[in-house]
mmCIF file of C-alpha atoms in Angstrom:
data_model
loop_
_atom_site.group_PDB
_atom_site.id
_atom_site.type_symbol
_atom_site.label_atom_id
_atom_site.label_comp_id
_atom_site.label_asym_id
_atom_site.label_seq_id
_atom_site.Cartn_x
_atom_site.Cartn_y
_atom_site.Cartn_z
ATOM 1 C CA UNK A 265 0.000 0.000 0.000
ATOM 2 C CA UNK A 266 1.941 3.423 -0.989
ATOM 3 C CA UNK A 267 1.044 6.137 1.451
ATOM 4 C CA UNK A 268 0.419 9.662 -0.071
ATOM 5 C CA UNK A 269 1.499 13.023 0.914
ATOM 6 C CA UNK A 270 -0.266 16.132 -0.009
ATOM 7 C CA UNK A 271 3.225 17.533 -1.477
ATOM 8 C CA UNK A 272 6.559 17.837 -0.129
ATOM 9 C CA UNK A 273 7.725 18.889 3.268
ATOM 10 C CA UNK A 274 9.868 21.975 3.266
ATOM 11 C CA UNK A 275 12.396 22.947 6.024
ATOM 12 C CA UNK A 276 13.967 26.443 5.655
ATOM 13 C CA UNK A 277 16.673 27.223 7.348
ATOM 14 C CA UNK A 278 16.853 30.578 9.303
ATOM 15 C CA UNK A 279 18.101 33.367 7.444
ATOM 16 C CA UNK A 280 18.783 37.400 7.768
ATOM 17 C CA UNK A 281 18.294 39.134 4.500
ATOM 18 C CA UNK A 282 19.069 36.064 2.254
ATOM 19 C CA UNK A 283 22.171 34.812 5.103
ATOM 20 C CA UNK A 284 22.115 32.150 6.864
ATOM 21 C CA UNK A 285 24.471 30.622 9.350
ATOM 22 C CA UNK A 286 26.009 27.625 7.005
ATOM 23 C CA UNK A 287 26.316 30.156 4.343
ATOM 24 C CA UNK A 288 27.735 32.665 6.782
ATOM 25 C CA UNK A 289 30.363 30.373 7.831
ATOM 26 C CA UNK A 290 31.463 29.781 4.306
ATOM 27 C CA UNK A 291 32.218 33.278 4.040
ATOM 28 C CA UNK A 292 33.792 33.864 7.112
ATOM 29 C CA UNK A 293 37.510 32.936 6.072
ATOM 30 C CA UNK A 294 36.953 35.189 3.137
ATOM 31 C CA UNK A 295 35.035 37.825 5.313
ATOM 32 C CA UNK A 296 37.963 37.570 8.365
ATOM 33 C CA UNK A 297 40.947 38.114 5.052
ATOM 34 C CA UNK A 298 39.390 40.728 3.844
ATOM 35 C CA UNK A 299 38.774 42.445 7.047
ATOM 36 C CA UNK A 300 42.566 41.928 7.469
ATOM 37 C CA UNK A 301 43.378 43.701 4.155
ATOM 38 C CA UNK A 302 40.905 46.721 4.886
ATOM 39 C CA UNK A 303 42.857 47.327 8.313
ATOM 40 C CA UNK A 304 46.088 47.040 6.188
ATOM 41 C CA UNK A 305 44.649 49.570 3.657
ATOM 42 C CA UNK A 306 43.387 51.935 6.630
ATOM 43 C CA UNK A 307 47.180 51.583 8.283
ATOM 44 C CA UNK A 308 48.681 52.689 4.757
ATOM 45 C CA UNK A 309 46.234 56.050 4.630
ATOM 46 C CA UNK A 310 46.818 56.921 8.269
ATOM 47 C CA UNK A 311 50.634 56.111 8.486
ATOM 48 C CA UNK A 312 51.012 59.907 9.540
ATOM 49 C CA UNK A 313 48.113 60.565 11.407
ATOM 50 C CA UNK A 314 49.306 61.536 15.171
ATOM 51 C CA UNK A 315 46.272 59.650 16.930
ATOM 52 C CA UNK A 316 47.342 56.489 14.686
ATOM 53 C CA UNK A 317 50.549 57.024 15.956
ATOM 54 C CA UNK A 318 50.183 56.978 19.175
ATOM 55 C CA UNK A 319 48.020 54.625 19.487
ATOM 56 C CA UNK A 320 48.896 51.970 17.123
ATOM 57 C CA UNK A 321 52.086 52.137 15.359
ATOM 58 C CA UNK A 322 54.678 52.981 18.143
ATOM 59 C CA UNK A 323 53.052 49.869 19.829
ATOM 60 C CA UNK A 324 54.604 47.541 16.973
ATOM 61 C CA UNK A 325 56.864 45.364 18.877
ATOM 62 C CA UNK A 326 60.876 46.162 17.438
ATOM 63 C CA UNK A 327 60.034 49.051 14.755
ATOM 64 C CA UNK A 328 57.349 50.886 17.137
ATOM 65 C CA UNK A 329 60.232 53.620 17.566
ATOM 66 C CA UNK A 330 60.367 54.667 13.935
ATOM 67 C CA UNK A 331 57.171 56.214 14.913
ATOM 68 C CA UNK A 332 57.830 57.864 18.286
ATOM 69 C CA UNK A 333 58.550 61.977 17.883
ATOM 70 C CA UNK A 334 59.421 63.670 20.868
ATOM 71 C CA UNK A 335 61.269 67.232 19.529
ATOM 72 C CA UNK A 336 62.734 69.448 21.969
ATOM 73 C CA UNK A 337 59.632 71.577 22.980
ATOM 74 C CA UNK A 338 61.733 75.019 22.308
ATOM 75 C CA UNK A 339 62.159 73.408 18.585
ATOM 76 C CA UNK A 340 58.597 73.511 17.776
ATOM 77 C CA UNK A 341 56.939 76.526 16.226
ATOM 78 C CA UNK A 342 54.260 77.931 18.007
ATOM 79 C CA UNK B 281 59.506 26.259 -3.194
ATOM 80 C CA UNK B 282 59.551 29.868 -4.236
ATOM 81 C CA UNK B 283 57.187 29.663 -6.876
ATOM 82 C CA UNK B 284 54.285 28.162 -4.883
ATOM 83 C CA UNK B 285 55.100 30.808 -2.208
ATOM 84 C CA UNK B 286 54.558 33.833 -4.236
ATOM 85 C CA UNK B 287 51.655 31.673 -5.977
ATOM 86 C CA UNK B 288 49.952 31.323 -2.777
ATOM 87 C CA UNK B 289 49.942 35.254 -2.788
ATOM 88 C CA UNK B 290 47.428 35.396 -5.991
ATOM 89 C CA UNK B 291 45.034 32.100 -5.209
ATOM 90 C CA UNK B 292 42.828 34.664 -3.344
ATOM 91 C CA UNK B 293 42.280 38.187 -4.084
ATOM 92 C CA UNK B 294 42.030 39.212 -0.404
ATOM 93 C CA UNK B 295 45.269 37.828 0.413
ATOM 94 C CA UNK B 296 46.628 39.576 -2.423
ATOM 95 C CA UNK B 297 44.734 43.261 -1.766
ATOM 96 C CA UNK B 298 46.162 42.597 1.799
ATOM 97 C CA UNK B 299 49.767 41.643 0.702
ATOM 98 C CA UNK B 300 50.024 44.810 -1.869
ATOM 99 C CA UNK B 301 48.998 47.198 1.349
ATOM 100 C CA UNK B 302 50.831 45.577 3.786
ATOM 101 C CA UNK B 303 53.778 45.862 1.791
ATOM 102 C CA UNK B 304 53.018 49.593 0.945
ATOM 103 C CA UNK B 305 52.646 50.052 4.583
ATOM 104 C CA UNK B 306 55.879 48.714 5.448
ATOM 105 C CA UNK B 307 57.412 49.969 2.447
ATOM 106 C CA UNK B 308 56.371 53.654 2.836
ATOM 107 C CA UNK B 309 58.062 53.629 6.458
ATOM 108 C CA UNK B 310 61.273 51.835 5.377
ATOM 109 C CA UNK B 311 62.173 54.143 2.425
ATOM 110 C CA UNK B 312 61.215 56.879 4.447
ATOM 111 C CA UNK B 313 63.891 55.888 7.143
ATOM 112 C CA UNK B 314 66.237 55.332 4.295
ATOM 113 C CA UNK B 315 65.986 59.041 2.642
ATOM 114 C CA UNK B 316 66.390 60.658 6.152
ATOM 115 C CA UNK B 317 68.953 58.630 7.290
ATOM 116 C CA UNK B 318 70.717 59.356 3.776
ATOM 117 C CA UNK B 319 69.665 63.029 4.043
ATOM 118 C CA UNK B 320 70.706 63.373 7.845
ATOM 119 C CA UNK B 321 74.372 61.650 7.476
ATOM 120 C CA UNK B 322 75.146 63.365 3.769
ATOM 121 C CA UNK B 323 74.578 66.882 5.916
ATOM 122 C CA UNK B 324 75.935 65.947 8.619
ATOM 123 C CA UNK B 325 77.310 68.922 10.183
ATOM 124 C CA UNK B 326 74.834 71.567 8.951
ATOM 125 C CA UNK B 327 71.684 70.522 10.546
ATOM 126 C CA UNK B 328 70.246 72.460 13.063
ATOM 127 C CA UNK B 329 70.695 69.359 15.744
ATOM 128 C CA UNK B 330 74.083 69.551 14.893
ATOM 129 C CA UNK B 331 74.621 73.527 14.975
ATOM 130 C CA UNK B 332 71.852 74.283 17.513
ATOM 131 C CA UNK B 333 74.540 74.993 20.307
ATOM 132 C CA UNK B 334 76.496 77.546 18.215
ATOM 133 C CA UNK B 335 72.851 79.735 18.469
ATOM 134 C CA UNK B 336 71.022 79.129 21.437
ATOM 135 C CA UNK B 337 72.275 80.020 25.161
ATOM 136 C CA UNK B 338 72.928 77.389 27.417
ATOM 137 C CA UNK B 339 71.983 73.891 24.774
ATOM 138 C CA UNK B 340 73.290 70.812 25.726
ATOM 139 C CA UNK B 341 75.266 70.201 22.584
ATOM 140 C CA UNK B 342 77.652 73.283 22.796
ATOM 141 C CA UNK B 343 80.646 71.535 23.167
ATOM 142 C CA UNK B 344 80.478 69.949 20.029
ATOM 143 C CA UNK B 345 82.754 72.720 17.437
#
């Protein structure tokens, strides 16, 4: 005796906007490098920038010094 | 090997976008260091760190000429 079914029995799977999380974690090696080369592109663009400075770049372990700038204070212009 | 090194560099385009501005990045400080180091020892002797003492009262490096 074959047993009918009115049709097929759909799962979906959670999503947000389209993502969901098997997808997502697909894309998460490719969304973690480039997250790493937007930082890297940031750094390049803000290489002078005094609060980037401080804060990040003289932290770099060995070549953190290229960055450090401490003038005698009579040197700088007012 | 070398090759499969740098090849590994292309395979993804992040990796590659992240290589070209880390490399700019370090790049852009290194030649930077370079030029003023160049700069600083091929004037040696004029800059004003090195003649500061001969103008200003009482600096530290007056003993120097």
């Amino acid at each position: 005796m074959v047993s009918y079914v009115r049709g097929p029995l759909y799962k979906s799977v959670k999503s947000i906007g389209g993502l969901n999380f098997p997808l997502f974690k697909t894309y998460l090696p490719d969304l973690i490098l480039w997250g790493g080369a937007a930082g890297a592109g940031v750094a390049v663009f803000t290489e002078g920038v005094p609060l980037f400075k401080n804060t990040f770049y003289t932290k770099i372990p060995y070549f953190g010094s290229y960055w450090e700038y401490n003038p005698d204070p009579e040197d700088v212009p007012i | 090997m070398v090759c499969n090194y740098i090849a590994s560099l292309f395979r993804r385009n992040s990796i590659y976008v992240a290589t070209i501005f880390g490399g700019a990045f370090a790049f852009q400080a290194f030649f930077n260091y370079g030029v003023t180091s160049w700069y600083e020892n091929h004037n040696k002797g004029k800059l004003w760190k090195d003649v500061k003492g001969k103008f200003v009262e009482g600096a530290d490096s007056e003993d120097d000429e």
